[in-house]
PDB file of C-alpha atoms in Angstrom:
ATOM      1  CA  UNK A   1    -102.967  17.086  42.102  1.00  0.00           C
ATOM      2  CA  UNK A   2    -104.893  17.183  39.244  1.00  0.00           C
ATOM      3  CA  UNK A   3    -107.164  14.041  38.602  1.00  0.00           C
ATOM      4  CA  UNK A   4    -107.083  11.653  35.225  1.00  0.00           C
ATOM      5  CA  UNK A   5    -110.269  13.629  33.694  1.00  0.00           C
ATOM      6  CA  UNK A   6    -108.627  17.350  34.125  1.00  0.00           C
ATOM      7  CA  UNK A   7    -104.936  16.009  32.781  1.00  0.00           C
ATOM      8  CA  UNK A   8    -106.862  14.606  29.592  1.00  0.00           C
ATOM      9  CA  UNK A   9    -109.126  17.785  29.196  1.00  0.00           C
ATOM     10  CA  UNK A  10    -105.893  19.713  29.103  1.00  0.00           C
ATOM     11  CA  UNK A  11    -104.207  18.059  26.845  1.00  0.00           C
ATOM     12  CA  UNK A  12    -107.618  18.106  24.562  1.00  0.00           C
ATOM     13  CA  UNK A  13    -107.271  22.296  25.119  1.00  0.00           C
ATOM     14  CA  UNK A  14    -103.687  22.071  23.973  1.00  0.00           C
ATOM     15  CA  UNK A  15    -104.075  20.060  21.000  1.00  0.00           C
ATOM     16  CA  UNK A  16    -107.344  22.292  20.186  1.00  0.00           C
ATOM     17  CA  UNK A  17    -105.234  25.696  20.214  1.00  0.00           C
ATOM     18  CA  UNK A  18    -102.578  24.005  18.101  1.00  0.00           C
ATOM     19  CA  UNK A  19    -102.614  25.369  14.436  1.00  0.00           C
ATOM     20  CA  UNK A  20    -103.633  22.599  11.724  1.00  0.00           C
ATOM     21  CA  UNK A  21    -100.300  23.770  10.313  1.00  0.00           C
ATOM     22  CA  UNK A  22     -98.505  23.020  12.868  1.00  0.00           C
ATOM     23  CA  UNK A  23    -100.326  19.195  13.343  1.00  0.00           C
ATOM     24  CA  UNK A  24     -99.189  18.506   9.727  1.00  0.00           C
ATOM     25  CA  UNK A  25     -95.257  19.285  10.415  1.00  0.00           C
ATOM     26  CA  UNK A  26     -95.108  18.966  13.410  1.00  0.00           C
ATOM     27  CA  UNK A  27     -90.524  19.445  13.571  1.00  0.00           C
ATOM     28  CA  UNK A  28     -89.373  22.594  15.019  1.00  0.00           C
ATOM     29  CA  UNK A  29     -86.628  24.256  12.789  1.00  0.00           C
ATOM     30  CA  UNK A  30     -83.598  23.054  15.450  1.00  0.00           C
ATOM     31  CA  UNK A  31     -84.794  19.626  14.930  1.00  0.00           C
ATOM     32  CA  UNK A  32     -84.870  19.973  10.995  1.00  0.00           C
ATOM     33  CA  UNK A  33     -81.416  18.333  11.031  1.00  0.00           C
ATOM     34  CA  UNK A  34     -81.924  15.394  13.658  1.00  0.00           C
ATOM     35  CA  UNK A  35     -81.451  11.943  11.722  1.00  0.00           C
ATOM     36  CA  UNK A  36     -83.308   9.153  12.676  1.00  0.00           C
ATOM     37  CA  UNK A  37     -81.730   5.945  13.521  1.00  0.00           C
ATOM     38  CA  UNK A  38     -83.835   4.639  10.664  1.00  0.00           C
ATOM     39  CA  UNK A  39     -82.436   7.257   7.746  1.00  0.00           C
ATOM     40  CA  UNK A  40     -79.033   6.665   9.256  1.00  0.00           C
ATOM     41  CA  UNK A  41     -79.367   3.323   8.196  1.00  0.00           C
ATOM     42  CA  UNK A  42     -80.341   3.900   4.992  1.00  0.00           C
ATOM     43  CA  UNK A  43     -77.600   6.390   4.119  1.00  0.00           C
ATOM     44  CA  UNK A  44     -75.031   3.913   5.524  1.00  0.00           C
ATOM     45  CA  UNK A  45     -76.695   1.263   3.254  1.00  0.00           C
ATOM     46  CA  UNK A  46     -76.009   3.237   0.648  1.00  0.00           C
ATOM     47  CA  UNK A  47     -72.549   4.215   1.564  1.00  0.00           C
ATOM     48  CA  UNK A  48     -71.721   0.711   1.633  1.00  0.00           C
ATOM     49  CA  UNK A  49     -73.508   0.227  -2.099  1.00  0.00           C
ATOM     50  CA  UNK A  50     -71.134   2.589  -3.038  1.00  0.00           C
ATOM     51  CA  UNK A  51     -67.748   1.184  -1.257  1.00  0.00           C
ATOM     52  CA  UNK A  52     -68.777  -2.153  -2.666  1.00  0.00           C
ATOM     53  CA  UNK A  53     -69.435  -0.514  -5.987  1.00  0.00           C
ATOM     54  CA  UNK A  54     -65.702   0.915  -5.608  1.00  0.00           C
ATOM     55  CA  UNK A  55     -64.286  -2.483  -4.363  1.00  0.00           C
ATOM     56  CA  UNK A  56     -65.755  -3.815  -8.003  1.00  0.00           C
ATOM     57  CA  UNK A  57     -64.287  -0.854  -9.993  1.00  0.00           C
ATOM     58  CA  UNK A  58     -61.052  -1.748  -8.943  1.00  0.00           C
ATOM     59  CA  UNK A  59     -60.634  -5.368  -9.977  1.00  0.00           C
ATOM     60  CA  UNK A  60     -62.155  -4.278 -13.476  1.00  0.00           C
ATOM     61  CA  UNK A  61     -59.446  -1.735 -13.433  1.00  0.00           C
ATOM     62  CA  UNK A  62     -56.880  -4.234 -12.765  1.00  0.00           C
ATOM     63  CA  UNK A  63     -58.148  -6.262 -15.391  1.00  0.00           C
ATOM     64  CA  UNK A  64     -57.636  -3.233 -18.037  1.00  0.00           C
ATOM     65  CA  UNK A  65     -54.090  -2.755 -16.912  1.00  0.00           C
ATOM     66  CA  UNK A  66     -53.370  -6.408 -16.737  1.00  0.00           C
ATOM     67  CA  UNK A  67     -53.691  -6.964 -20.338  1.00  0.00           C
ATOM     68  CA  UNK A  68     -49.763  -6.791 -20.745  1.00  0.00           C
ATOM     69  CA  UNK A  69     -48.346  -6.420 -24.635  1.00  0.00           C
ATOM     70  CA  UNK A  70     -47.447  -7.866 -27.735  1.00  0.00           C
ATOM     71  CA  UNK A  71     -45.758  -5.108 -29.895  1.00  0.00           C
ATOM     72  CA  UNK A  72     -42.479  -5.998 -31.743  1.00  0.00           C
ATOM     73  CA  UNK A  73     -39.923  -3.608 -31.434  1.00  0.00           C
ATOM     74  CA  UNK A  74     -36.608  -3.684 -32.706  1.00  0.00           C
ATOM     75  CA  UNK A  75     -34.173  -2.683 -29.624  1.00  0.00           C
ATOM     76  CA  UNK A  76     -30.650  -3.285 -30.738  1.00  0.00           C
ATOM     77  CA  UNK A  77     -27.749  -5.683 -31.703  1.00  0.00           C
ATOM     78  CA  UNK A  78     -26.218  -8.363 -30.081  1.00  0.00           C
ATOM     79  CA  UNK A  79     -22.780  -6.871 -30.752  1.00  0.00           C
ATOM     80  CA  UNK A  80     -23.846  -3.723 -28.684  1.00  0.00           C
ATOM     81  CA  UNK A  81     -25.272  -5.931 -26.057  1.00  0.00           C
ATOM     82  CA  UNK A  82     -21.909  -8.666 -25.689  1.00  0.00           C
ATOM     83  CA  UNK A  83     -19.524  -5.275 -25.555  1.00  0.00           C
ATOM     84  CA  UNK A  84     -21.776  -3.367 -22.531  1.00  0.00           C
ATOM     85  CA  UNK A  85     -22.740  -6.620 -20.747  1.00  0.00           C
ATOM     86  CA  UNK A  86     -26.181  -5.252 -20.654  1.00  0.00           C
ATOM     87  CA  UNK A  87     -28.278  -2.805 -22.344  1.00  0.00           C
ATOM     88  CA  UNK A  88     -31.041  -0.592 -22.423  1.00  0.00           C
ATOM     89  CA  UNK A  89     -34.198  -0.034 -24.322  1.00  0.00           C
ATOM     90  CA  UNK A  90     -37.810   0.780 -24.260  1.00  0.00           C
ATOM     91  CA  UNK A  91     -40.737  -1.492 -24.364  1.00  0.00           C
ATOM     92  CA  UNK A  92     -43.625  -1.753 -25.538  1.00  0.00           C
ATOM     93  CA  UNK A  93     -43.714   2.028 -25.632  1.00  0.00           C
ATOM     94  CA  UNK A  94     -40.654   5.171 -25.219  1.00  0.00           C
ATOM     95  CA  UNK A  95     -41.979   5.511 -21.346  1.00  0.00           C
ATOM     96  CA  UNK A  96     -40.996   2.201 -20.609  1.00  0.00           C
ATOM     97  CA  UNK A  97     -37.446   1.746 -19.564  1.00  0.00           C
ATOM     98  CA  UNK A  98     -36.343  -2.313 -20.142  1.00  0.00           C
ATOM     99  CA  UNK A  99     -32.288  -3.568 -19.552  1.00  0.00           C
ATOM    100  CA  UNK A 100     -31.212  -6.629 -21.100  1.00  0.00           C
ATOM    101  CA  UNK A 101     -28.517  -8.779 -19.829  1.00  0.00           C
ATOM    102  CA  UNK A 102     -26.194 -11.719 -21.308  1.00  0.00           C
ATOM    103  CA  UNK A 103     -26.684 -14.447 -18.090  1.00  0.00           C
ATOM    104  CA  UNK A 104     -23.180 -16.240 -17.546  1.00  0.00           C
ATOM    105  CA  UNK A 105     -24.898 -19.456 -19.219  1.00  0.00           C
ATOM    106  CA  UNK A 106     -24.964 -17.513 -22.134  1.00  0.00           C
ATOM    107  CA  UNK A 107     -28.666 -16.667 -22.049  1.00  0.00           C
ATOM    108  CA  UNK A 108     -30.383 -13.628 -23.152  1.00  0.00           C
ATOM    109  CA  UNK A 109     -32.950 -12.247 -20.968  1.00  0.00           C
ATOM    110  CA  UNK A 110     -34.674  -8.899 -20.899  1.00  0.00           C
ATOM    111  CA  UNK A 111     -36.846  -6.865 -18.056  1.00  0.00           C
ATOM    112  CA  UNK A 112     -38.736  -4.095 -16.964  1.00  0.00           C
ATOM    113  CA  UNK A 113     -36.169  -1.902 -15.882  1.00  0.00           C
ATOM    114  CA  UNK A 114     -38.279  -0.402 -12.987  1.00  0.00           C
ATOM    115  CA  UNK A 115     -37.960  -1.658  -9.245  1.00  0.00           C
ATOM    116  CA  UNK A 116     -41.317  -3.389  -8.494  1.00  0.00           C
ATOM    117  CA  UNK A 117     -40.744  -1.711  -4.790  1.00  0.00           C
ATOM    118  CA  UNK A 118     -40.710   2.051  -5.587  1.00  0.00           C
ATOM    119  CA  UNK A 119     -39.830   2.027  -9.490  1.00  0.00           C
ATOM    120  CA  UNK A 120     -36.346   3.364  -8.994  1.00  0.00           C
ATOM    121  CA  UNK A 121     -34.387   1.999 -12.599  1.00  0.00           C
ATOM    122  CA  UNK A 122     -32.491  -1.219 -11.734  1.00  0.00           C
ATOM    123  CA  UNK A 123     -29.230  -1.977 -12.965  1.00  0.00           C
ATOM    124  CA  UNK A 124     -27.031  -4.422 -14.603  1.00  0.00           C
ATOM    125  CA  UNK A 125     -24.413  -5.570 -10.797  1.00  0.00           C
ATOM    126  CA  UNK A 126     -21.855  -8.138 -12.720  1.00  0.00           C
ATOM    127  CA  UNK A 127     -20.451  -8.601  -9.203  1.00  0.00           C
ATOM    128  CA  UNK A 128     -23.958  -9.509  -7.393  1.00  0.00           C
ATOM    129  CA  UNK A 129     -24.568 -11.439 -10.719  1.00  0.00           C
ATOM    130  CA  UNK A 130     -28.394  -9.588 -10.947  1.00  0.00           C
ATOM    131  CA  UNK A 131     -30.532  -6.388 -10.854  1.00  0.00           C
ATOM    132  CA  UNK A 132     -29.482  -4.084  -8.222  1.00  0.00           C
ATOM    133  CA  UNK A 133     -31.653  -1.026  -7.277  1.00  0.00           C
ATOM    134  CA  UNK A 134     -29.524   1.210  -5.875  1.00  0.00           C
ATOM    135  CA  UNK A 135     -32.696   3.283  -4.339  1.00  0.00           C
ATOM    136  CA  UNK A 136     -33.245   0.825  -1.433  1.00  0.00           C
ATOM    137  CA  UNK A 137     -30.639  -1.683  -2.059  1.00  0.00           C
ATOM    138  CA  UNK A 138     -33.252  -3.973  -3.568  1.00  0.00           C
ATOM    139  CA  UNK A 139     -31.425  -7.030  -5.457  1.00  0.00           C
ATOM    140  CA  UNK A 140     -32.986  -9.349  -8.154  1.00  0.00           C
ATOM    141  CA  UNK A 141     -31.331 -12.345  -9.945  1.00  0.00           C
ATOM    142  CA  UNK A 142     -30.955 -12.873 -13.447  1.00  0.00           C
ATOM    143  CA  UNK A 143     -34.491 -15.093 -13.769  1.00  0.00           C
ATOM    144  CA  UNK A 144     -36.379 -11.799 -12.682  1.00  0.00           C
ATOM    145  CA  UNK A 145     -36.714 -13.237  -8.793  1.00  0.00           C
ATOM    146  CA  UNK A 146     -35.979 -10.431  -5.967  1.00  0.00           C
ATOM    147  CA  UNK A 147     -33.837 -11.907  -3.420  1.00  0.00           C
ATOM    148  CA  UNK A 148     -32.382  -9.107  -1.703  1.00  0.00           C
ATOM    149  CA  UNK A 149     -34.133  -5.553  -0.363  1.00  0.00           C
ATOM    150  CA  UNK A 150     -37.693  -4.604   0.326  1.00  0.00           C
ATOM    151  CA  UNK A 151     -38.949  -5.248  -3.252  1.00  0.00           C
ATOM    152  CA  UNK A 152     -41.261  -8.694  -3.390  1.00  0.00           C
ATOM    153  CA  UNK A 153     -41.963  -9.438  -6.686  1.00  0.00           C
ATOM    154  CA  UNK A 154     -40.902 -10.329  -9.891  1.00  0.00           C
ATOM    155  CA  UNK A 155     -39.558  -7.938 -12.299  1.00  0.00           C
ATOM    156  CA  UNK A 156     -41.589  -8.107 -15.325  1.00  0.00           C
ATOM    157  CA  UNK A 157     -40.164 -10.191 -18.178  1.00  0.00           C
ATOM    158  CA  UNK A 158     -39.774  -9.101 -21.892  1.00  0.00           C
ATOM    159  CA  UNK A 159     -39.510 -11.908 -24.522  1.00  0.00           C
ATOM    160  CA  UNK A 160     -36.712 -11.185 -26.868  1.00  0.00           C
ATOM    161  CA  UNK A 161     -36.241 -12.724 -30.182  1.00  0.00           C
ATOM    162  CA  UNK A 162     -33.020 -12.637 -32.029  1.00  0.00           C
ATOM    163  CA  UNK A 163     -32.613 -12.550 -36.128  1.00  0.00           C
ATOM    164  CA  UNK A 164     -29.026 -12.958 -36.449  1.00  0.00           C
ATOM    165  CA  UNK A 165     -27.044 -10.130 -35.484  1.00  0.00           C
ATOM    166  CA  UNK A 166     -30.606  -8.033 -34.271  1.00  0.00           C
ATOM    167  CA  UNK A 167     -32.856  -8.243 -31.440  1.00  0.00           C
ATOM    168  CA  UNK A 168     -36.872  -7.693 -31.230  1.00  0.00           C
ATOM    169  CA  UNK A 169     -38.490  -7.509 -28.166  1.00  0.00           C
ATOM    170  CA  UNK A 170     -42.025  -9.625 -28.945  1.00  0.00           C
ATOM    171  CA  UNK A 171     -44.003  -9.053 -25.597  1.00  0.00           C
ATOM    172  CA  UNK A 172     -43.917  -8.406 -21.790  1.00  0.00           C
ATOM    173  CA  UNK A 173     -46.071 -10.269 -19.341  1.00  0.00           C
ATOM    174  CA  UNK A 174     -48.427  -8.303 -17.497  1.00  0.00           C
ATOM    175  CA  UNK A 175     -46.891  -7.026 -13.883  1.00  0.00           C
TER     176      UNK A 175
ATOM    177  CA  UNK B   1     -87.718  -3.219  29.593  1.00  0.00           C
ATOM    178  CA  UNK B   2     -91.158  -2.241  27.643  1.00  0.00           C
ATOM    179  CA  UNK B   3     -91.567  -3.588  23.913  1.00  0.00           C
ATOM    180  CA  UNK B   4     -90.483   0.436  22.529  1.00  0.00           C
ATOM    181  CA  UNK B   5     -87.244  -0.138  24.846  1.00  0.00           C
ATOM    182  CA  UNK B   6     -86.387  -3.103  23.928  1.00  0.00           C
ATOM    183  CA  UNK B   7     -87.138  -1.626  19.927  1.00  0.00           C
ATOM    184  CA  UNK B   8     -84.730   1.059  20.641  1.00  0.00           C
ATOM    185  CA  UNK B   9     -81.908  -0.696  21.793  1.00  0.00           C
ATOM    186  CA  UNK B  10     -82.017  -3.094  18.962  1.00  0.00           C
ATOM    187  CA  UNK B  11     -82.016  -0.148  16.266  1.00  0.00           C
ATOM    188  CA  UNK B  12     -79.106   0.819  17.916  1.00  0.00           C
ATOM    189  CA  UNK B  13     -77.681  -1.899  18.199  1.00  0.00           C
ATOM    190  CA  UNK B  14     -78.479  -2.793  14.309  1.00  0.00           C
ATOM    191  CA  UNK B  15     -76.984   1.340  13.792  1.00  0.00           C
ATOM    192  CA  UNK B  16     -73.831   0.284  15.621  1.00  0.00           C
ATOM    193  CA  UNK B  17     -73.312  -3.174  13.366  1.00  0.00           C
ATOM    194  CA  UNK B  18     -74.008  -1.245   9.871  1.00  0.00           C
ATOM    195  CA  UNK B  19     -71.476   1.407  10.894  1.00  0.00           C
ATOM    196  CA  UNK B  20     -68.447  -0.865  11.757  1.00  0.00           C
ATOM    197  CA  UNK B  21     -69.627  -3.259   8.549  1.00  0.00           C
ATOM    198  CA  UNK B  22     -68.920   0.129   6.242  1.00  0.00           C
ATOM    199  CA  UNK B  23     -65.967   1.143   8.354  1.00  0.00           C
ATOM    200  CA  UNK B  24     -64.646  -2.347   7.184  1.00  0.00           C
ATOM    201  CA  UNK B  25     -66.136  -1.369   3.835  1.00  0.00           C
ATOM    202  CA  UNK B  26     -63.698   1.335   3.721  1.00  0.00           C
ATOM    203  CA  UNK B  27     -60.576  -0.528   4.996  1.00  0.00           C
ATOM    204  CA  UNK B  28     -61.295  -2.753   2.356  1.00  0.00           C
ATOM    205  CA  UNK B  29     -60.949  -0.428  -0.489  1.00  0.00           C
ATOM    206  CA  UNK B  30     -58.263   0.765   0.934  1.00  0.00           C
ATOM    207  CA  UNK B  31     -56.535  -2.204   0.932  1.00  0.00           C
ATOM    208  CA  UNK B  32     -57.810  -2.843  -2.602  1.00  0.00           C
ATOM    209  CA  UNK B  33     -56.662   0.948  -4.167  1.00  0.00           C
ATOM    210  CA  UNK B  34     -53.085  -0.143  -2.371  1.00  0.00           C
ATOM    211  CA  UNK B  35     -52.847  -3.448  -4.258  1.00  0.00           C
ATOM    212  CA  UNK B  36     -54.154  -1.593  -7.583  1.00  0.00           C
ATOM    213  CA  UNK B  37     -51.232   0.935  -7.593  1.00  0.00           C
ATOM    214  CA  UNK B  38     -48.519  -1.688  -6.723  1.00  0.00           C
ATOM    215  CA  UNK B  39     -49.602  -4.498  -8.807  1.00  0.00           C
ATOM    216  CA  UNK B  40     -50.790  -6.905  -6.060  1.00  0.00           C
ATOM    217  CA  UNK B  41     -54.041  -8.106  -8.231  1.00  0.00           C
ATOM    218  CA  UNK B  42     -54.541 -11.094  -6.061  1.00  0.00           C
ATOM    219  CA  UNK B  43     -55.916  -9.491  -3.039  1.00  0.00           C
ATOM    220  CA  UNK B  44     -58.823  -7.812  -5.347  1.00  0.00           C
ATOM    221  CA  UNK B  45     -60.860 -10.582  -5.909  1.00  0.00           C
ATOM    222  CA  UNK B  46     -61.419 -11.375  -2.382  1.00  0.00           C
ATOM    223  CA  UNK B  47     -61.724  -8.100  -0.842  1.00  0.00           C
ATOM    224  CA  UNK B  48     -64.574  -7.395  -3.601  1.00  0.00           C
ATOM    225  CA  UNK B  49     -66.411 -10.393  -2.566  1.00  0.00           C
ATOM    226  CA  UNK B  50     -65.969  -9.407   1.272  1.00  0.00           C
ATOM    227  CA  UNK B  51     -67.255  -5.953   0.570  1.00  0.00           C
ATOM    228  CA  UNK B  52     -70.488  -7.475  -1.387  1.00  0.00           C
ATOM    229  CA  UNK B  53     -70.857 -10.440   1.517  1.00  0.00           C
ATOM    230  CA  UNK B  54     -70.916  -6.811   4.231  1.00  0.00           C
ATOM    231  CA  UNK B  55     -73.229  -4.915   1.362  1.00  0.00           C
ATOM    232  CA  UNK B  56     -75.588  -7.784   1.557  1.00  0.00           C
ATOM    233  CA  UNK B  57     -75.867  -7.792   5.379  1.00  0.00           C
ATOM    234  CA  UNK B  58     -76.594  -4.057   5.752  1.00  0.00           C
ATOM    235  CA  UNK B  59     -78.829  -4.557   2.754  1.00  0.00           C
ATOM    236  CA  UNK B  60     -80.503  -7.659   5.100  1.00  0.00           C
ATOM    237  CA  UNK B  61     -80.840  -5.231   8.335  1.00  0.00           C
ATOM    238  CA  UNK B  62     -82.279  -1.858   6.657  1.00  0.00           C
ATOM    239  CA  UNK B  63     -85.142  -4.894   4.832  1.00  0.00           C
ATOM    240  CA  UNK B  64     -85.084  -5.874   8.027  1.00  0.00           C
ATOM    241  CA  UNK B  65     -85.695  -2.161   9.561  1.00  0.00           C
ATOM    242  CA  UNK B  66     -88.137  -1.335   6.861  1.00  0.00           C
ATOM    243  CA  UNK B  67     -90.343  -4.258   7.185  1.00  0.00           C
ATOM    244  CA  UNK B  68     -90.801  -3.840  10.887  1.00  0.00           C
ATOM    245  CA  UNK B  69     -91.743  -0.440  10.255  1.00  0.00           C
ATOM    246  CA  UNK B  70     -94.398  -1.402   7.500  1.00  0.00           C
ATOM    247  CA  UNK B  71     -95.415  -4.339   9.830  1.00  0.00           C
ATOM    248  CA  UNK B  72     -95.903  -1.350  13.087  1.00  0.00           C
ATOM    249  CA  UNK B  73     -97.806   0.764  10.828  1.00  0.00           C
ATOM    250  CA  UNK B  74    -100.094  -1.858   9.292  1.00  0.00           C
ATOM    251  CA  UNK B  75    -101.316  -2.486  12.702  1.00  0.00           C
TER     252      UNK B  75
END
């Protein structure tokens, strides 16, 4: 068994023969890869910069797409709309299917035509008195309100303004 | 346990909590992209703030980390 004094010397020996290149970096080339604990906590530091970054980015998008609209647009007459029972247009822009419908009171309400489950085009059901989606069997009333199916909101309303025998659709609230 | 032992468990440790705070990172902008595409803007808000509140306790560790390393080396 070698004493305190030789182990030391030897180790003095094997640090001598040891290239000065070698001192300064001292990683073999398998280890070149290894992450420390310490630079894995940094990168997942910065990860999570970056999710919250994300997480941000999407309530400013939401804001830009929450703006909702305010074109006028003529979209028919009343005459077309009392024969049908309900009719379609497009609002605010040609991609945007809408349906109005005459409500037994006699009111005139207009929206989104697209299911707020899956965006399958809802139609006018006289019978069920609302918006049927005949997709999923998703059923809305005449104030915009689903009460049947798997959709759970509202269908987005469009205000309508009537000039005697013409209607204008004046805005849509944001979804 | 010797004072480098008990240092190595507690980066670990500290490794394992950063990990699962950005795995809940990620659920939460999952979550968030979800309610984007189907209109559910209410759930944003929060799930930004809770993904800032986890960014600010990884951000509290690596200080943490670095500081005990500047504080090892100083001596």
């Amino acid at each position: 068994m070698n004493t305190p004094d030789e182990e030391e010397g030897c180790a003095g020996c094997k640090a001598a023969s040891t290239p000065k290149w070698r001192q300064d970096f001292p990683i073999e080339w398998e280890g070149d890869h290894y992450v420390t604990r310490r630079e894995m906590v940094k990168f997942l530091t910065l990860g999570s910069l970056l999710l919250a970054s994300a997480n941000w980015a999407t309530v400013v998008a939401s804001r830009l797409l929450h703006r909702g609209s305010h074109v006028e647009r003529y979209i028919g007459s009343t005459a077309a709309l009392e024969k049908a029972g309900s009719m379609l247009f497009r609002y605010p822009t040609d991609r945007d299917p809408c349906i109005a419908v005459r409500t037994p009171a006699g009111k005139l309400v207009a929206y989104s035509q697209l299911c707020t489950h899956l965006s399958c085009a809802v139609v006018y059901a006289a019978a069920e008195n609302g918006l049927f989606c005949p997709c999923h069997h998703g059923l809305f009333n005449l104030a915009g309100q689903p009460i049947a199916g798997p959709p759970t909101r509202p269908l987005p309303r469009v205000q309508l303004e009537q000039r005697g025998d013409q209607l204008f659709a004046v805005g849509m609230e944001a979804l | 346990m010797s004072l480098r032992q008990q240092g190595t468990t507690l980066f670990s440790a500290m490794l394992a909590f950063v990990g699962a705070a950005v795995v809940l990172q990620l659920w939460l902008l999952t979550v968030s992209m979800e309610a984007l595409l189907s209109g559910a803007y209410k759930t944003l808000i929060p799930a930004a703030i809770g993904s800032s509140v986890l960014l600010l306790v990884n951000a509290g560790l690596l200080r943490y980390v670095l500081r005990f390393d500047r504080d090892a080396h100083g001596e």
